[in-house]
Amino acid sequence: MIKGYGVFCDVDRHFYDTPHRRGPGAGAAGGPAFEAAERPVPTGWRSHREGDWLALRPIGDRLPAQGWKIHVSARLDNAEPVLARVWDLCVDRGLAFKFVPTRALLHNRNAKYADRGSSGKFITVYPADEQQAGAVAAALDALVGGEPGPYILSDLRWGSGPVHLRYGSFTRRYCYDEHGEAVPALERPDGALVPDRRGPGFRLPEWVEAPGFLRPHLAARTADTVSGLPCTVERALHFSNGGGVYAGRDKATGEQVVLKEARPHAGLASDGADAVERLERERAALEHLAGLDCVPAVKGVHDVGEHRFLVLEYIEGRPLNSFLARRHPLIGPDPAPERLAAYAQWAMRLHRRVEEAVAAVHGRGIVFNDLHLFNVMVSDDESAVVLLDFEAARAAEDRARQTVANPGFVAPADRRGFDVDRYALACLRISLFSPLTSLFAVDRAKAGHLAQEAARDFPEARGFLERGAAEILRDADGASAGLPVTAGEETARPASSGAERGGAGAPFPPVAPGDWPRSRDSMAAAVLASATPDRDDRCFPGDIAQFATACGGLSFGHGAAGVLYALAESGAGTDPGAEEWLLRRAKEPGPGSPLGFFDGLAGLAWTLDRLGHRAPALDLVDKVLAEPWEAAGPSLHGGTAGLGLVFDSLAADTGEADLRAAAMRCAELSAQRALSRPDDRRRAGLLHGASGAALLAVRLHERTGDPALLDAARDALQADLDRCVTGVSGALQVDEGWRTLPYLGEGSVGIGMVVDDFLEHRRDEALEQVRPQIVRAAQSRFYAQPGLFRGQAGMVLYLSRTTAPVSSASPAADASEGADASGDAASADPARALERQVDGLSLHAMRYRGHLAFPGEQMMRLSMDLATGTAGCLLALAAARGGEPTGLPFLPPLRRREGHGPGRDN
C-alpha cells in the first residue's frame, strides 16, 4: 500500500475524498471541532479554510514570502487547552496563524501511516521576521512548554517541545525539482526559486544561517544518538510515522537481531494508542507467546532518549507476498495446466501452515489482529512460517476491534476476537490466488466473484476458495450472505429489487467489459452518477492527486478534463453540466496550478479547445506562457514534452507563429534534459521518461518533415530502452532496480507506443526487434490494477493499437520458470491476445449504483478519472471495441496496416 491513501478512505464508502470533509464524530477518532474553531473571528481579522487548516490573520497584515515559521504539536488529550492558549497569544500579538480544527484531522496527521514530514503539525504561527520568531517561540514555550506532543521530524524542536521551528515558504510558490515535478519553492538571494524541502529531517537552506537563539536547540538535537543501545543498527527495513524497523547485531554476542523503534505521541492507531503503547502491546503479547516457534522471541527493550526500542529475534526467510510474486503463474502469459495445478497445491499447503500458526497463537488466548501477506515470514525451504508484527495483538477475552490493519484484510466491525483472524485467514485464501482483497473495502460481495474467477483457472482449489468467500460474506448471525452471480450466467434465481439496485444479489460485473456498447453506456452512467458539480475542488471523484494541487480536480489525468475527453471519444457523449463546471473553474484555476498536460493548465487548454471553447483555451495558454514554463522538466506528464504538444496542436489550429516557436523550443528542451539526467534521476516510460520527448519530436516531424527531429526521437527512445530488461518469459520491461514495470504510463508498453509511431516514418531494425518483446509485456494473465497508466486497461489500449507481431514465448525462456514451453494459442493470435485482456478487466470490475465502474490506485475506493479509474477503462475499451478510431491525445491510431512495411521516405 502506498502510504497516504488510507486517510482518504474515511469520508466516503465509494470514493477517495479529502479528510477535511469528514463530518464531526466520524469514526473512533472523531469528535466535534475544537472549541477555538467555533469562536467568532476577532474584530479586524479574517479567516478561511485551507484544506485541513483553519487560517486566521489580521486584515491588512502583510507577511513575508518566507522565513522562520513556528509549529506547535499536541496529543489528542491536550490539544484543546494548547490551542486555546496559542489562540489567545496570537490574537493578542496580532500574529497570523492556522490550526487543524478537529480531533479527527489531528488524529490523521499523527496516524501510523501519516506523512512523516508533516506529521505532528497542529498549529502554525507566522512571525514577521527572524527577531520576532525568537521572541514568539520563547513566549510559546513559556505558555505551553512541556506539554506532551509528537516531535515534528521536519523541524527543530525548542527545548522539550511542543514548540518547533523551520525555515520555509509562507506563500504558495512553486518551482521544478530535479525530477521535473512542481514542488513548493523558496527564493534564493539571487531571486531563483528552489525546492522547499519538507522531508522527515530538519535542514536549513544553504544560504540561511541559524540565528543565535536556535543554537542551543541545534546542539541538543545533534546530541541525540542511538549509541546507548546494546545493539548496532546495520540497515533500515521499514519506516512509518511511528518509527523505524532496523536490522542490527547484538554488540556482546554478534547475534543478528531486529530493532523496532517507537516514537512517543506519534504513529496513532484508530483507538488513539501511540507507537510506544503499541510496542508495549507487542512485547506483552510475544512474551505471553514465548516458546512458540511461529513467533519471534523478545531479546530486550530499551529506552534511548524518548524513543523505545524492542529487540527481537531475527527471522530468516522472506515475506509470503514475495513468494506469491515469484510463484504466481498468472503473472506470465501462458501457464500450462500442470503449472496451475502445482501452484494451487502450493498455495493451499502454505495456507495450512499459516492456519496452524494462528491456531497456536489462539491456543494461548491471543488474537493476532493483523494477519496479511506481508506479516507472514516463510523460510526459504518453505517448511516453516513465522507471524510478525504483534503490535495490534490483544487478549481474546477483550473482544476488541482491529486498530491497525492492512486494507485488504480489514475485518467488518461486527467481527471481534478470534473471528478477526478467521476473517483474515479467509482473505488470505482469496489473496493467494487473486490478490485483490482491498476491493472488499468497497463491496465485500466481490469476494464471491473473485473466488469464482480464481476457480476457473485453479479448479483444484474451488472448495478452498468457496470456503474463504463464505467466511468473508458471513453476516453477524453466522449466516452466509451468498455468492453473487456472474454477469450473463444462467440462474434460476429471479432478480430481486436489491439486485436491480446493485445490491448484494446483483451480478459481478453488472455488465461484462467486453459487451460493447452496453459496457460503454454502463460506465458512462456510473461516471455521470458520481458527479458533484456543487463542489469547487472536483466534479468527478478520482485519485487522491485531485487534492494535491489547486487544479487537480480539473486536470486531464485526474480531473474533469480527462473524464470529458473519455466520454466524448468513446461515443458516450458529454455532460453539459460538467463542461460548464470546467469552463467556470478554468477561469481562475488557483495559485500554484501546475502548467503541464496531464497535471495542469496545458491539459485544460487543449481539452477546452477540443470541446469547442477556443477563447478560454487560448486564455489558459497565455497563462502558461506567462509562467517560467521553460524551467519545467522534460516529461509528457507535467513538462515540456506535454507543453510542446499542446502548443503545436493549437498552432496548427490557429496559425499563431509564437505557439509554433514555443513548440519547437519545447522539443529542444525536452530532448536535452531527457538525455542529460544522471541515471539515478532518470525515469523511463511515456509519462515521465524520454519517450515523451520522442513523441513530441515525431509529431513535430510530421508537421515539418525535418529528419533531425526523427534523429532526436530515436535517441530519446534508446535512452528509455536502455533502462529496460528482458525477463525469463521474453517480456521487455522497465527496470527500476527493485521492480520491473510493463505499464503504459511508467513501463515498457508506453515506450512501445512511441516506438510504433516512430516506425511509421523510418525503418529501424533494432526497434523492430524489441516490439514483440514489448507486446509480450502486455500479455500477462494478471495485473494488480485495472487503470490506464498502471494497469490492465493500458494493455488493452496498447494491444488495440499496435501493429507489432504477437508471438509466444520461447520454450527455453519459459522452461526456466516451469512455464508451459509450448505456449498458448492466444499468445500468437493478436485478436485473441486483445480479447483476453478485455475479458481480464472483469476481475477488477465493480458496481456503482448498479453500473459498471472500476477501482482506482490501491483499489480501496472507486475512481472515475482517466489515469487510474473508470474513464481510463472506458477509453481503452472504446479503442478495442468502438467502431470509430480513438486513443490518447497525440497518440492516434496508427496509419500503417497489416502488410504495409515500416518506413516511408525517411
Short mmCIF file of C-alpha atoms in Angstrom, two decimals, residues 141-366:
data_model
loop_
_atom_site.label_atom_id
_atom_site.label_comp_id
_atom_site.label_asym_id
_atom_site.label_seq_id
_atom_site.Cartn_x
_atom_site.Cartn_y
_atom_site.Cartn_z
CA ASP A 141 7.47 27.78 25.21
CA ALA A 142 6.65 29.67 28.40
CA LEU A 143 2.96 29.17 27.67
CA VAL A 144 2.79 25.51 26.59
CA GLY A 145 6.37 24.21 27.03
CA GLY A 146 6.45 20.72 28.47
CA GLU A 147 3.01 19.82 27.16
CA PRO A 148 3.30 16.38 25.53
CA GLY A 149 3.18 16.29 21.75
CA PRO A 150 4.91 14.45 18.92
CA TYR A 151 8.33 15.52 17.70
CA ILE A 152 7.89 17.19 14.28
CA LEU A 153 10.61 15.47 12.25
CA SER A 154 10.94 18.24 9.64
CA ASP A 155 11.53 20.89 12.32
CA LEU A 156 13.95 21.86 15.07
CA ARG A 157 12.41 21.34 18.49
CA TRP A 158 12.60 24.17 21.01
CA GLY A 159 13.63 22.67 24.33
CA SER A 160 11.48 19.66 25.16
CA GLY A 161 8.63 20.77 22.90
CA PRO A 162 5.91 21.02 21.74
CA VAL A 163 7.22 24.19 20.03
CA HIS A 164 9.20 23.63 16.80
CA LEU A 165 10.68 25.89 14.09
CA ARG A 166 11.51 25.53 10.42
CA TYR A 167 12.67 27.94 7.74
CA GLY A 168 10.24 27.70 4.85
CA SER A 169 7.81 29.33 2.47
CA PHE A 170 4.85 31.31 3.81
CA THR A 171 3.12 31.66 0.43
CA ARG A 172 2.21 29.34 -2.42
CA ARG A 173 5.11 29.45 -4.83
CA TYR A 174 6.29 26.55 -6.95
CA CYS A 175 9.35 25.52 -8.92
CA TYR A 176 10.52 22.33 -10.59
CA ASP A 177 12.68 19.83 -8.73
CA GLU A 178 15.39 17.58 -10.17
CA HIS A 179 12.69 15.18 -11.42
CA GLY A 180 10.85 17.94 -13.26
CA GLU A 181 7.95 17.88 -10.79
CA ALA A 182 6.29 21.05 -9.49
CA VAL A 183 7.07 21.44 -5.76
CA PRO A 184 6.77 24.23 -3.12
CA ALA A 185 9.53 26.78 -3.57
CA LEU A 186 11.85 29.12 -1.65
CA GLU A 187 13.60 32.11 -3.15
CA ARG A 188 17.38 32.28 -3.03
CA PRO A 189 19.13 35.62 -2.50
CA ASP A 190 19.74 35.82 -6.26
CA GLY A 191 15.99 35.58 -6.91
CA ALA A 192 15.97 32.00 -8.21
CA LEU A 193 13.28 29.64 -6.91
CA VAL A 194 14.47 26.34 -5.43
CA PRO A 195 12.57 23.47 -3.80
CA ASP A 196 11.40 23.96 -0.21
CA ARG A 197 12.36 20.52 1.12
CA ARG A 198 9.82 19.15 3.59
CA GLY A 199 11.07 15.68 4.35
CA PRO A 200 11.36 13.91 7.72
CA GLY A 201 14.54 15.69 8.75
CA PHE A 202 15.48 19.23 9.76
CA ARG A 203 17.59 21.01 7.16
CA LEU A 204 18.47 24.62 6.54
CA PRO A 205 18.62 26.18 3.08
CA GLU A 206 22.28 26.65 2.16
CA TRP A 207 22.07 30.46 2.30
CA VAL A 208 20.34 30.58 5.72
CA GLU A 209 22.31 30.66 8.97
CA ALA A 210 20.63 29.54 12.16
CA PRO A 211 20.03 32.55 14.43
CA GLY A 212 21.71 32.60 17.83
CA PHE A 213 18.54 31.76 19.73
CA LEU A 214 18.37 28.38 17.94
CA ARG A 215 21.95 27.25 18.52
CA PRO A 216 21.31 25.55 21.90
CA HIS A 217 18.45 23.62 20.36
CA LEU A 218 20.60 22.59 17.38
CA ALA A 219 23.24 21.33 19.78
CA ALA A 220 20.65 19.35 21.72
CA ARG A 221 19.39 17.79 18.51
CA THR A 222 22.89 16.79 17.40
CA ALA A 223 23.49 15.10 20.76
CA ASP A 224 20.64 12.60 20.24
CA THR A 225 22.14 9.26 19.14
CA VAL A 226 21.44 5.56 19.45
CA SER A 227 24.87 4.83 20.91
CA GLY A 228 23.23 3.82 24.17
CA LEU A 229 21.67 0.74 22.61
CA PRO A 230 23.30 -2.64 23.25
CA CYS A 231 22.90 -3.32 19.52
CA THR A 232 24.37 -1.80 16.41
CA VAL A 233 21.98 -0.67 13.65
CA GLU A 234 23.06 -2.03 10.26
CA ARG A 235 20.23 -1.06 7.93
CA ALA A 236 16.68 0.21 7.88
CA LEU A 237 13.98 -2.26 6.87
CA HIS A 238 10.89 -0.08 7.11
CA PHE A 239 9.69 3.35 8.25
CA SER A 240 6.34 4.60 9.41
CA ASN A 241 5.28 7.70 11.29
CA GLY A 242 5.58 5.67 14.49
CA GLY A 243 9.29 4.91 13.98
CA GLY A 244 11.59 2.58 12.10
CA VAL A 245 12.35 -1.12 11.89
CA TYR A 246 16.03 -1.97 11.60
CA ALA A 247 18.29 -4.94 11.15
CA GLY A 248 21.19 -4.97 13.60
CA ARG A 249 23.51 -7.04 15.78
CA ASP A 250 23.89 -7.57 19.48
CA LYS A 251 27.18 -5.92 20.49
CA ALA A 252 28.00 -8.60 23.03
CA THR A 253 27.14 -11.78 21.12
CA GLY A 254 27.20 -10.69 17.47
CA GLU A 255 23.77 -12.24 17.04
CA GLN A 256 21.64 -10.73 14.29
CA VAL A 257 18.52 -9.02 15.64
CA VAL A 258 15.64 -6.78 14.61
CA LEU A 259 15.03 -3.47 16.38
CA LYS A 260 11.60 -1.88 16.37
CA GLU A 261 11.57 1.82 17.24
CA ALA A 262 8.59 3.63 18.75
CA ARG A 263 8.20 7.43 18.81
CA PRO A 264 6.09 8.82 21.66
CA HIS A 265 2.77 10.51 20.80
CA ALA A 266 3.11 9.54 17.11
CA GLY A 267 2.00 6.67 14.91
CA LEU A 268 -1.52 6.57 16.30
CA ALA A 269 -3.81 3.61 15.79
CA SER A 270 -7.56 4.04 15.37
CA ASP A 271 -8.04 3.75 19.15
CA GLY A 272 -5.58 6.59 19.79
CA ALA A 273 -2.74 4.35 21.01
CA ASP A 274 0.65 5.79 20.06
CA ALA A 275 3.67 3.85 18.84
CA VAL A 276 5.10 3.34 22.34
CA GLU A 277 1.84 1.90 23.65
CA ARG A 278 1.56 -0.38 20.62
CA LEU A 279 5.16 -1.54 21.08
CA GLU A 280 4.36 -2.43 24.67
CA ARG A 281 1.35 -4.41 23.48
CA GLU A 282 3.61 -6.30 21.10
CA ARG A 283 6.18 -7.02 23.80
CA ALA A 284 3.50 -8.27 26.19
CA ALA A 285 1.90 -10.48 23.51
CA LEU A 286 5.22 -12.00 22.40
CA GLU A 287 6.29 -12.69 25.98
CA HIS A 288 2.95 -14.40 26.56
CA LEU A 289 3.58 -16.47 23.41
CA ALA A 290 7.18 -17.29 24.31
CA GLY A 291 8.21 -20.79 23.29
CA LEU A 292 6.08 -21.00 20.15
CA ASP A 293 8.20 -21.49 17.04
CA CYS A 294 5.76 -19.41 14.96
CA VAL A 295 6.56 -16.08 16.66
CA PRO A 296 9.86 -14.18 17.17
CA ALA A 297 11.46 -14.19 20.59
CA VAL A 298 11.87 -10.98 22.60
CA LYS A 299 15.53 -10.12 23.26
CA GLY A 300 15.03 -6.95 25.28
CA VAL A 301 13.51 -3.49 25.43
CA HIS A 302 15.49 -0.25 25.77
CA ASP A 303 14.80 3.47 26.01
CA VAL A 304 17.11 5.91 24.20
CA GLY A 305 16.12 9.49 24.78
CA GLU A 306 12.35 9.47 24.40
CA HIS A 307 12.28 6.58 21.94
CA ARG A 308 11.68 2.97 22.89
CA PHE A 309 13.33 0.05 21.09
CA LEU A 310 12.09 -3.53 21.16
CA VAL A 311 14.83 -6.04 20.25
CA LEU A 312 13.54 -9.19 18.58
CA GLU A 313 14.90 -12.42 17.19
CA TYR A 314 15.90 -12.07 13.52
CA ILE A 315 13.79 -14.45 11.41
CA GLU A 316 15.38 -15.90 8.30
CA GLY A 317 13.27 -16.14 5.17
CA ARG A 318 11.08 -13.90 3.06
CA PRO A 319 7.57 -12.49 3.47
CA LEU A 320 4.76 -14.52 1.95
CA ASN A 321 3.99 -11.76 -0.57
CA SER A 322 7.49 -12.24 -2.01
CA PHE A 323 6.83 -15.94 -2.61
CA LEU A 324 3.48 -15.05 -4.18
CA ALA A 325 5.08 -12.55 -6.58
CA ARG A 326 7.66 -15.09 -7.74
CA ARG A 327 5.42 -18.14 -7.96
CA HIS A 328 2.02 -16.97 -9.17
CA PRO A 329 1.62 -18.47 -12.67
CA LEU A 330 -0.84 -15.85 -13.97
CA ILE A 331 1.84 -13.15 -13.83
CA GLY A 332 3.09 -14.68 -17.08
CA PRO A 333 1.11 -15.08 -20.31
CA ASP A 334 0.74 -18.82 -20.90
CA PRO A 335 0.84 -21.09 -17.86
CA ALA A 336 0.35 -24.78 -18.58
CA PRO A 337 -2.47 -26.61 -16.75
CA GLU A 338 0.01 -28.62 -14.73
CA ARG A 339 1.73 -25.43 -13.56
CA LEU A 340 -1.62 -24.00 -12.45
CA ALA A 341 -2.38 -27.21 -10.56
CA ALA A 342 1.04 -27.22 -8.89
CA TYR A 343 0.58 -23.64 -7.75
CA ALA A 344 -2.84 -24.44 -6.29
CA GLN A 345 -1.36 -27.25 -4.22
CA TRP A 346 1.48 -24.98 -3.05
CA ALA A 347 -0.89 -22.17 -2.05
CA MET A 348 -3.21 -24.47 -0.10
CA ARG A 349 -0.23 -26.09 1.64
CA LEU A 350 1.18 -22.69 2.70
CA HIS A 351 -2.22 -21.59 3.89
CA ARG A 352 -2.46 -24.66 6.12
CA ARG A 353 0.85 -23.73 7.73
CA VAL A 354 -0.39 -20.21 8.39
CA GLU A 355 -3.63 -21.61 9.85
CA GLU A 356 -1.59 -23.82 12.16
CA ALA A 357 0.48 -20.84 13.32
CA VAL A 358 -2.64 -18.78 14.01
CA ALA A 359 -4.20 -21.70 15.86
CA ALA A 360 -1.12 -21.93 18.09
CA VAL A 361 -1.44 -18.22 18.91
CA HIS A 362 -5.16 -18.66 19.61
CA GLY A 363 -4.29 -21.57 21.88
CA ARG A 364 -2.56 -19.05 24.18
CA GLY A 365 -5.66 -16.82 24.16
CA ILE A 366 -4.19 -14.15 21.86
#
